PDB file of C-alpha atoms in Angstrom:
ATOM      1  CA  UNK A  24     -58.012 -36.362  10.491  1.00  0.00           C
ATOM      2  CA  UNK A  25     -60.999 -38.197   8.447  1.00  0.00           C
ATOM      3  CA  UNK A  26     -59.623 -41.287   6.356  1.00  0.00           C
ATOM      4  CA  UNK A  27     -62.025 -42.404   4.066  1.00  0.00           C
ATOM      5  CA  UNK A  28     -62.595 -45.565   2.798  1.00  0.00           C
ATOM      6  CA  UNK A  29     -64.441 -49.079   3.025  1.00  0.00           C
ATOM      7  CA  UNK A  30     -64.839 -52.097   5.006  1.00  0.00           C
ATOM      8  CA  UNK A  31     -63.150 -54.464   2.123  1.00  0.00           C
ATOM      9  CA  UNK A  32     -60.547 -52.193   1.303  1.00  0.00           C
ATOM     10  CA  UNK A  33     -57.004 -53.402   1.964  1.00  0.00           C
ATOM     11  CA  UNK A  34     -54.830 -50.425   1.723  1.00  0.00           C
ATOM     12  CA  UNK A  35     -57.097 -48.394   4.155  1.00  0.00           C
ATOM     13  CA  UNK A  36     -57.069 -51.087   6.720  1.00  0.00           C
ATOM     14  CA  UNK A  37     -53.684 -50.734   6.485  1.00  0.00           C
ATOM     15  CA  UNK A  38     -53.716 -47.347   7.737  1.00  0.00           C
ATOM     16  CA  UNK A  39     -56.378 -47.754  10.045  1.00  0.00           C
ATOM     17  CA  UNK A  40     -53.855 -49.659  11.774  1.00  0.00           C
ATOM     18  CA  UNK A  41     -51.265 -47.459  11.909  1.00  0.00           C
ATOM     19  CA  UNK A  42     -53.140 -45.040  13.205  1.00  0.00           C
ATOM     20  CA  UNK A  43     -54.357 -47.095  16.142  1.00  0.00           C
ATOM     21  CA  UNK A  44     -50.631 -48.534  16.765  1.00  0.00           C
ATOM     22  CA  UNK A  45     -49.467 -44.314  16.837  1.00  0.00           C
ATOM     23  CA  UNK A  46     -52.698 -43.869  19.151  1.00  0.00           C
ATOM     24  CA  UNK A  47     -54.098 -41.200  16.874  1.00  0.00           C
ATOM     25  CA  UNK A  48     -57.503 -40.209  17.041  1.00  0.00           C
ATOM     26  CA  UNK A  49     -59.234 -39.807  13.735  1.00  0.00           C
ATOM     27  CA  UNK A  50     -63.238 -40.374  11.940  1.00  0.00           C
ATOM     28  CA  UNK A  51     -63.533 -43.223   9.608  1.00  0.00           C
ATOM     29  CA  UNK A  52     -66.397 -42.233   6.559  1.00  0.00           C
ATOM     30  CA  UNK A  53     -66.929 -44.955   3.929  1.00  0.00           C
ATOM     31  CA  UNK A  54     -67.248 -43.326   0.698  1.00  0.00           C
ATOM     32  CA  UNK A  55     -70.928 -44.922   0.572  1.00  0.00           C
ATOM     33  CA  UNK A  56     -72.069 -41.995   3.429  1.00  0.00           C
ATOM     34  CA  UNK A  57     -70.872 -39.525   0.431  1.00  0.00           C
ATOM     35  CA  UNK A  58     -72.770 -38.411  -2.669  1.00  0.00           C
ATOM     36  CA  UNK A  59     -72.371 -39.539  -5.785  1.00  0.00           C
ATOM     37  CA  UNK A  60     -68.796 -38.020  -7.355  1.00  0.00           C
ATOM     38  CA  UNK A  61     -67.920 -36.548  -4.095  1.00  0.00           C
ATOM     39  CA  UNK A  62     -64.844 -38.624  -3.455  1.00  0.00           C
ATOM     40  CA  UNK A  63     -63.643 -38.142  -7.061  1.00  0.00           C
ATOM     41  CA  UNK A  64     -63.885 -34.403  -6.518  1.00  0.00           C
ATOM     42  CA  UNK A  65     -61.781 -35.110  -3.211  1.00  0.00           C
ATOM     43  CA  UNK A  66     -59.492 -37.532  -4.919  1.00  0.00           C
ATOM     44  CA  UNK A  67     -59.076 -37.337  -8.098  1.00  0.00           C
ATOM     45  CA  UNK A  68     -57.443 -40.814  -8.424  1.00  0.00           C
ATOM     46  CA  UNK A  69     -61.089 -42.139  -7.243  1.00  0.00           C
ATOM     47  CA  UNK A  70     -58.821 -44.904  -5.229  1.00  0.00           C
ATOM     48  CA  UNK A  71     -59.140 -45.985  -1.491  1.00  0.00           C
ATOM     49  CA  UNK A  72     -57.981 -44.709   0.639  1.00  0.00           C
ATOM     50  CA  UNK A  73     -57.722 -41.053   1.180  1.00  0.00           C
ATOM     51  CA  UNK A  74     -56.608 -39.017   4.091  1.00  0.00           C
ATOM     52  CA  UNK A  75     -58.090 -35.613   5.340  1.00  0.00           C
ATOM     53  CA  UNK A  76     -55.730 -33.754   7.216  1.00  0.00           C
ATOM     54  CA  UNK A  77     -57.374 -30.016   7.356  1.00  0.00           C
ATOM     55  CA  UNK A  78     -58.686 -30.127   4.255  1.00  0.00           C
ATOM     56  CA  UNK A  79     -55.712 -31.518   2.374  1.00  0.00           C
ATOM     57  CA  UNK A  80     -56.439 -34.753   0.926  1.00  0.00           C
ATOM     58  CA  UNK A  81     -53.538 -37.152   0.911  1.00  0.00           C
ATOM     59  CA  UNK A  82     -54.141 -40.201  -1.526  1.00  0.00           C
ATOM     60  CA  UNK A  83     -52.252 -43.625  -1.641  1.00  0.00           C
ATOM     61  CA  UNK A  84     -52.056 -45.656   1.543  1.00  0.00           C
ATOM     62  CA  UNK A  85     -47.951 -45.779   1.486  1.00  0.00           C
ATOM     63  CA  UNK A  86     -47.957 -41.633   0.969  1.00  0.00           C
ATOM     64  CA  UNK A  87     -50.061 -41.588   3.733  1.00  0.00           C
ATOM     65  CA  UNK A  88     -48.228 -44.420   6.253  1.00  0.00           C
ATOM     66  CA  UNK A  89     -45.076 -41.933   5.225  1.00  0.00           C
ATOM     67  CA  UNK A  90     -46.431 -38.526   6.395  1.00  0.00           C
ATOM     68  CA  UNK A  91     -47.991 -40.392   9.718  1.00  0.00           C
ATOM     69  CA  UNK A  92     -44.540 -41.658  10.579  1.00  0.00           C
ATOM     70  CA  UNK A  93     -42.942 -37.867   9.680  1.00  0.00           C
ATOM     71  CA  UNK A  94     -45.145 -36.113  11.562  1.00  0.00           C
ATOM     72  CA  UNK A  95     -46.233 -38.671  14.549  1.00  0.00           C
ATOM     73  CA  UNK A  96     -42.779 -40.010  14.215  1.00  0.00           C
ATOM     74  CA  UNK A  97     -43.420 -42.177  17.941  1.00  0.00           C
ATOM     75  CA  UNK A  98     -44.124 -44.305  18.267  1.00  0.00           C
ATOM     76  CA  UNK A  99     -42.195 -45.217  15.074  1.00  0.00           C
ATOM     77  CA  UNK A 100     -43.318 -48.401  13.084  1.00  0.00           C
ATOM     78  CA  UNK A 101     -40.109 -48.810  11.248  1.00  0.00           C
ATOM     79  CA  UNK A 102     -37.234 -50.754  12.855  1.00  0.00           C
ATOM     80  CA  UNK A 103     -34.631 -48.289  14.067  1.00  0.00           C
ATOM     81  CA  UNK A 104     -31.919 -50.379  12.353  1.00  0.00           C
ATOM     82  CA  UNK A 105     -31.021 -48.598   9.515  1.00  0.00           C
ATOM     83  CA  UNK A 106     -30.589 -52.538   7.222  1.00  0.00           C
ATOM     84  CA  UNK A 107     -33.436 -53.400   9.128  1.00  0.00           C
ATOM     85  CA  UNK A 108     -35.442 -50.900   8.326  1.00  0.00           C
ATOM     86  CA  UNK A 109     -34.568 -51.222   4.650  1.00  0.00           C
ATOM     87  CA  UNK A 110     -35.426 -54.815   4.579  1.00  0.00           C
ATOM     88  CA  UNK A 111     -38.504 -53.619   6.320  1.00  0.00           C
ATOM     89  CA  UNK A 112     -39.472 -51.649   3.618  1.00  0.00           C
ATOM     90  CA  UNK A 113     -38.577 -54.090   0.845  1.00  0.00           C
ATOM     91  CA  UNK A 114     -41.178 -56.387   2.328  1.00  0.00           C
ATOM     92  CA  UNK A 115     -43.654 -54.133   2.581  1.00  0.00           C
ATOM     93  CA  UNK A 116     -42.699 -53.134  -1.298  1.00  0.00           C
ATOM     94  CA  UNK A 117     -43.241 -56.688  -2.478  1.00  0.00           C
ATOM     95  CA  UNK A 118     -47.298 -56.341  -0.867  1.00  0.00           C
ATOM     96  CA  UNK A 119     -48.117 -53.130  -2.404  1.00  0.00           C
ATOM     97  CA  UNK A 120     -45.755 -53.129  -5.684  1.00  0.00           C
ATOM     98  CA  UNK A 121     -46.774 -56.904  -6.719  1.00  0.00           C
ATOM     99  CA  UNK A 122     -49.345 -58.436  -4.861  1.00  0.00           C
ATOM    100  CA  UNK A 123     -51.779 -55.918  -3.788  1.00  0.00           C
ATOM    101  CA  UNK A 124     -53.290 -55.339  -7.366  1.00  0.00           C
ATOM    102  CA  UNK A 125     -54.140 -58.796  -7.757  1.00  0.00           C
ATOM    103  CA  UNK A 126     -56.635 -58.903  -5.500  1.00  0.00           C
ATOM    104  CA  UNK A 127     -57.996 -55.407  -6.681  1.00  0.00           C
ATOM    105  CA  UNK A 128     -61.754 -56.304  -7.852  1.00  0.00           C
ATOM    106  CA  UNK A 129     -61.571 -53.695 -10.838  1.00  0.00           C
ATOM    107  CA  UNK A 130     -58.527 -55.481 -11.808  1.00  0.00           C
ATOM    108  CA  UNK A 131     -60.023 -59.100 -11.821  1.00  0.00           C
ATOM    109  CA  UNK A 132     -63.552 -58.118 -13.807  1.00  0.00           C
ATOM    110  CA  UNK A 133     -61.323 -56.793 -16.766  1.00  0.00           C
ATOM    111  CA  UNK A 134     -60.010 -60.456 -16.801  1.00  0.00           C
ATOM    112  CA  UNK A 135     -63.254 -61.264 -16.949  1.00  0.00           C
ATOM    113  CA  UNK A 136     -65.517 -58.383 -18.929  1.00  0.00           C
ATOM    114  CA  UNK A 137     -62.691 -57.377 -21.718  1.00  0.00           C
ATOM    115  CA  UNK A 138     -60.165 -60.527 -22.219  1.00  0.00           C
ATOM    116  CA  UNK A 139     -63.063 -62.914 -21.535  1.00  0.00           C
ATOM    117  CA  UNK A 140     -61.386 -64.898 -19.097  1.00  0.00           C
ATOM    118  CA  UNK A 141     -63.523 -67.485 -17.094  1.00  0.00           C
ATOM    119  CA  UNK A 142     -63.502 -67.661 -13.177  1.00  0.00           C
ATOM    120  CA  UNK A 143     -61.434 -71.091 -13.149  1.00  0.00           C
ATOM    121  CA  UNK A 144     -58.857 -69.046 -15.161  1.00  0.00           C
ATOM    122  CA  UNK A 145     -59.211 -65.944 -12.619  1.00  0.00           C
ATOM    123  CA  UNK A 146     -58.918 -68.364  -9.818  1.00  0.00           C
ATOM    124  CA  UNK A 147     -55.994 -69.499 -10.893  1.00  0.00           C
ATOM    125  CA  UNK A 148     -54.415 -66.078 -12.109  1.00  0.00           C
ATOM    126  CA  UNK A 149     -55.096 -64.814  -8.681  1.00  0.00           C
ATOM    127  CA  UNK A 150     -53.476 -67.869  -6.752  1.00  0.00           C
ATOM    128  CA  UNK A 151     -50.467 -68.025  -9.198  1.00  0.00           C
ATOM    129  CA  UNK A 152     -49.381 -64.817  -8.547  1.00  0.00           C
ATOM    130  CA  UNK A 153     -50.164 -64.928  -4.412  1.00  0.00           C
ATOM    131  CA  UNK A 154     -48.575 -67.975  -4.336  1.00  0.00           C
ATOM    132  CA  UNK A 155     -45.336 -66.562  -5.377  1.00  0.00           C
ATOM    133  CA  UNK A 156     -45.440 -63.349  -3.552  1.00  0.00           C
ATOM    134  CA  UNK A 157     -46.189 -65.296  -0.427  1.00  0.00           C
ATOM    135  CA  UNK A 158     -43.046 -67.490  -0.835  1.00  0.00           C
ATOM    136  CA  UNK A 159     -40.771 -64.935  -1.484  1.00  0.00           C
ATOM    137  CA  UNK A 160     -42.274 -63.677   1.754  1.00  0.00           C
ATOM    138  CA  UNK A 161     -42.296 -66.526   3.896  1.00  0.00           C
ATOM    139  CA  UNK A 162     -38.388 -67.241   2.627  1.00  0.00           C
ATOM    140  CA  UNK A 163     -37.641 -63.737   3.647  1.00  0.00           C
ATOM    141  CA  UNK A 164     -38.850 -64.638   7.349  1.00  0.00           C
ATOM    142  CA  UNK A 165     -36.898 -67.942   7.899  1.00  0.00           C
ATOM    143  CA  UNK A 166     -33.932 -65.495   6.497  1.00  0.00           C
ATOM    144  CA  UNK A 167     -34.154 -62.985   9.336  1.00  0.00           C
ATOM    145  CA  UNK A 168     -30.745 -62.390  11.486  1.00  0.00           C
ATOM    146  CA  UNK A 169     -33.568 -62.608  14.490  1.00  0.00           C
ATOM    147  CA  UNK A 170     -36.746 -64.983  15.274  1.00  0.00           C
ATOM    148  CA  UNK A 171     -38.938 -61.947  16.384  1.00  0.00           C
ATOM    149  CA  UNK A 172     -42.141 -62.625  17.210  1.00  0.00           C
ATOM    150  CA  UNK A 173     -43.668 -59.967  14.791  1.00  0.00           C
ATOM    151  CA  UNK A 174     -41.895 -59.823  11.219  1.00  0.00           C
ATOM    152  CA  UNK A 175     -38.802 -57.133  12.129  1.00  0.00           C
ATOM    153  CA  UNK A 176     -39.157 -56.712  15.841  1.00  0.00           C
ATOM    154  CA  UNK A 177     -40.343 -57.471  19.194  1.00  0.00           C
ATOM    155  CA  UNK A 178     -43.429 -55.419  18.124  1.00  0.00           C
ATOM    156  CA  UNK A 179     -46.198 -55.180  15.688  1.00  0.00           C
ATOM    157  CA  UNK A 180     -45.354 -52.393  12.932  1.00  0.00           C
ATOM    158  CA  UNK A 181     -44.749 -51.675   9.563  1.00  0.00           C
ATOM    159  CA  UNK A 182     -44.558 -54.811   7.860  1.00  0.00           C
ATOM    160  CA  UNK A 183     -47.305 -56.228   9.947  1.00  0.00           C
ATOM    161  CA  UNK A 184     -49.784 -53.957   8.836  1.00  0.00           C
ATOM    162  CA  UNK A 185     -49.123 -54.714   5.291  1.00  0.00           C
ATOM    163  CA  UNK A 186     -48.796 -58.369   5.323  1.00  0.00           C
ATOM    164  CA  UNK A 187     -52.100 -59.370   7.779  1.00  0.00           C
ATOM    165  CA  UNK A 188     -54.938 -57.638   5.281  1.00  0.00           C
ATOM    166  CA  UNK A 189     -53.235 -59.083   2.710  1.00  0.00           C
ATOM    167  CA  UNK A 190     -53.600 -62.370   4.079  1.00  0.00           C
ATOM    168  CA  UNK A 191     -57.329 -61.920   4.785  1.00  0.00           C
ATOM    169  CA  UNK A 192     -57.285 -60.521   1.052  1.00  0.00           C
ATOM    170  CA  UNK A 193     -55.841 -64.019  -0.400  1.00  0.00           C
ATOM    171  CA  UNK A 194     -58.007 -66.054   2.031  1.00  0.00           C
ATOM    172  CA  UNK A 195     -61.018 -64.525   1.163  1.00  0.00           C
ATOM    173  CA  UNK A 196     -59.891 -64.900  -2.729  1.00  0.00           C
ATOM    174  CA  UNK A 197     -59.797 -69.159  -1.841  1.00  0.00           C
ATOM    175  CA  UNK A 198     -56.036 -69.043  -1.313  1.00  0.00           C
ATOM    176  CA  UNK A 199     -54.591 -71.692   0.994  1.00  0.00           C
ATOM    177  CA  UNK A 200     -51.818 -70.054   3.078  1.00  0.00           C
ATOM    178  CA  UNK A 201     -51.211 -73.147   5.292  1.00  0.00           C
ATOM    179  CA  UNK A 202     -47.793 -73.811   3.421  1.00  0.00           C
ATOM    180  CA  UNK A 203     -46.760 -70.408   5.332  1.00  0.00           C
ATOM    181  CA  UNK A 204     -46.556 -71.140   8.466  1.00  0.00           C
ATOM    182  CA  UNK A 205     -44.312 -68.145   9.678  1.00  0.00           C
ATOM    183  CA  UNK A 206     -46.518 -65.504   7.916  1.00  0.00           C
ATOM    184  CA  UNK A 207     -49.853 -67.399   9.576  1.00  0.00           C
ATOM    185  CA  UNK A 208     -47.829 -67.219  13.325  1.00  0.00           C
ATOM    186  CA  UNK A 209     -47.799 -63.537  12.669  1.00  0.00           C
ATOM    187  CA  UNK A 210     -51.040 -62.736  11.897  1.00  0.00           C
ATOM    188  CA  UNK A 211     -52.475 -64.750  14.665  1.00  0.00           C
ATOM    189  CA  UNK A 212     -49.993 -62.613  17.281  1.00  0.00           C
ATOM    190  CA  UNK A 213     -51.649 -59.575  15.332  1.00  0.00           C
ATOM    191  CA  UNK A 214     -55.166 -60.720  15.669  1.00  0.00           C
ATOM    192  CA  UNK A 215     -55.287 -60.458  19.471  1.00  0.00           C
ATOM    193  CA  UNK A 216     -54.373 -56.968  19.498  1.00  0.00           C
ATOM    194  CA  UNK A 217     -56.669 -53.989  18.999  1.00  0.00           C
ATOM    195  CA  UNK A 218     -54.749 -52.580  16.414  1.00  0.00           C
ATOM    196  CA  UNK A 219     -55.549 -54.567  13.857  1.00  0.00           C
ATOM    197  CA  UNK A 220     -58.644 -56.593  15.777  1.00  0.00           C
ATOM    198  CA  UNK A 221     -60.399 -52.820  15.303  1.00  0.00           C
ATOM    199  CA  UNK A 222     -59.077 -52.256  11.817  1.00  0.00           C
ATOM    200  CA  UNK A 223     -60.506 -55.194  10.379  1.00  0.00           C
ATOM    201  CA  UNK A 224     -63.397 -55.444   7.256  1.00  0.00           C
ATOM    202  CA  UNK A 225     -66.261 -56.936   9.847  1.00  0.00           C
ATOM    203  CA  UNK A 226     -65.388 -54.018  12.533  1.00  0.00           C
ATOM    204  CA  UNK A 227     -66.235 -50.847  10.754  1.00  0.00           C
ATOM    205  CA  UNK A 228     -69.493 -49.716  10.367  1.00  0.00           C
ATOM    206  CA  UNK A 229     -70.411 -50.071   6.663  1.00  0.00           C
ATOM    207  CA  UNK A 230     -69.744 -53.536   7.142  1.00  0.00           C
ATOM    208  CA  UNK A 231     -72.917 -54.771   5.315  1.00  0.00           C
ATOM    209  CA  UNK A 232     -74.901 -56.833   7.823  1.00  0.00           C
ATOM    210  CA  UNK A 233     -74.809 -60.552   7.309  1.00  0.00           C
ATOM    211  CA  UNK A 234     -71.934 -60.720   5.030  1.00  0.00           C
ATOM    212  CA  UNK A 235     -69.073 -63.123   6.023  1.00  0.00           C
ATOM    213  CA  UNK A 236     -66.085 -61.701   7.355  1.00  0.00           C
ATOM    214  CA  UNK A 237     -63.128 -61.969   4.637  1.00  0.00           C
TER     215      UNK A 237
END
């Protein structure tokens, strides 16, 4: 399997991740190493990330976290809990479904190129929106039937792998995520593994050199 992708890209680190919590071996190649309109002739969507299994390109990172867990279905990194797993999922959701596109650059410089809106008035776009999604998240912890030490079980999985890059995301976007203190004991459990220690911007090798880590 080749994903391809970049360092600052949140949805492939996402599957980076799940690939190295399933132990699967695979190449990374940053859509810089590729020639000009290569990855659109790949992808059509021209969004990161993509996955090539065989020469079948699977686009979208939660298509792609699906067919890893249906065809490397252990280990699994859904709850086997059948609510669980649901509430699992709904977390996860409320990343990709309204907070991920926030922090999408192309996103934030039509605020600024085509409605003309200043970068106090991004700023505070971005954070408005974060803020609430990060609530609703941080509520949905203290809610939990069980105090796991990852978000739905004794280990790191599904939700995880959403919620730490889009912590780094809103951090590097100026966002102060101190007023989640549940969310900010995850990601620190997360950060000592390899998983995700591997998976993140400043490991993979288009990193640009001397840029600070998000």
């Amino acid at each position: 399997m080749r994903l391809l992708s970049r360092w600052q890209n949140s949805a492939g680190e996402r599957v980076r991740i799940a690939l190295r919590l399933k132990g699967l071996q695979f190449d990374y190649v940053p859509v810089s190493s590729l020639a000009p309109g290569d990855y659109k002739a790949l992808n059509p969507q021209g969004l990161l990330p993509a996955l090539d299994v065989g020469g079948r390109i699977v686009a979208q990172s939660p298509a792609i976290l699906e067919y890893l867990e249906e065809v490397y279905p252990e280990p699994s990194l859904l709850p086997s809990d059948t609510i669980i797993r649901a509430e699992a999922r709904a977390f996860a959701a409320h990343i990709t479904s309204e907070m991920h596109a926030i922090t999408v650059q192309r996103v934030r410089r039509f605020l600024e190129a085509d409605l003309a809106v200043d970068q106090t008035g991004i700023d505070r776009w971005v954070q408005h929106w974060l803020g609430l999604g990060f609530a609703a998240l941080e509520e949905t912890l203290r809610r939990r039937v069980v105090n796991w030490p990852f978000c739905f079980g004794d280990e790191p999985g599904w939700v995880d792998l959403h919620l730490v890059p889009q912590m780094g995301n809103a951090r590097r976007l100026g966002c102060d995520l101190s007023s989640y203190p549940l969310l900010g004991s995850i990601e620190q459990r997360c950060s000592r593994l390899d998983a995700f220690r591997l998976s993140r911007p400043e490991a993979q090798p288009d990193f640009p050199h001397g840029q600070a880590p998000a």
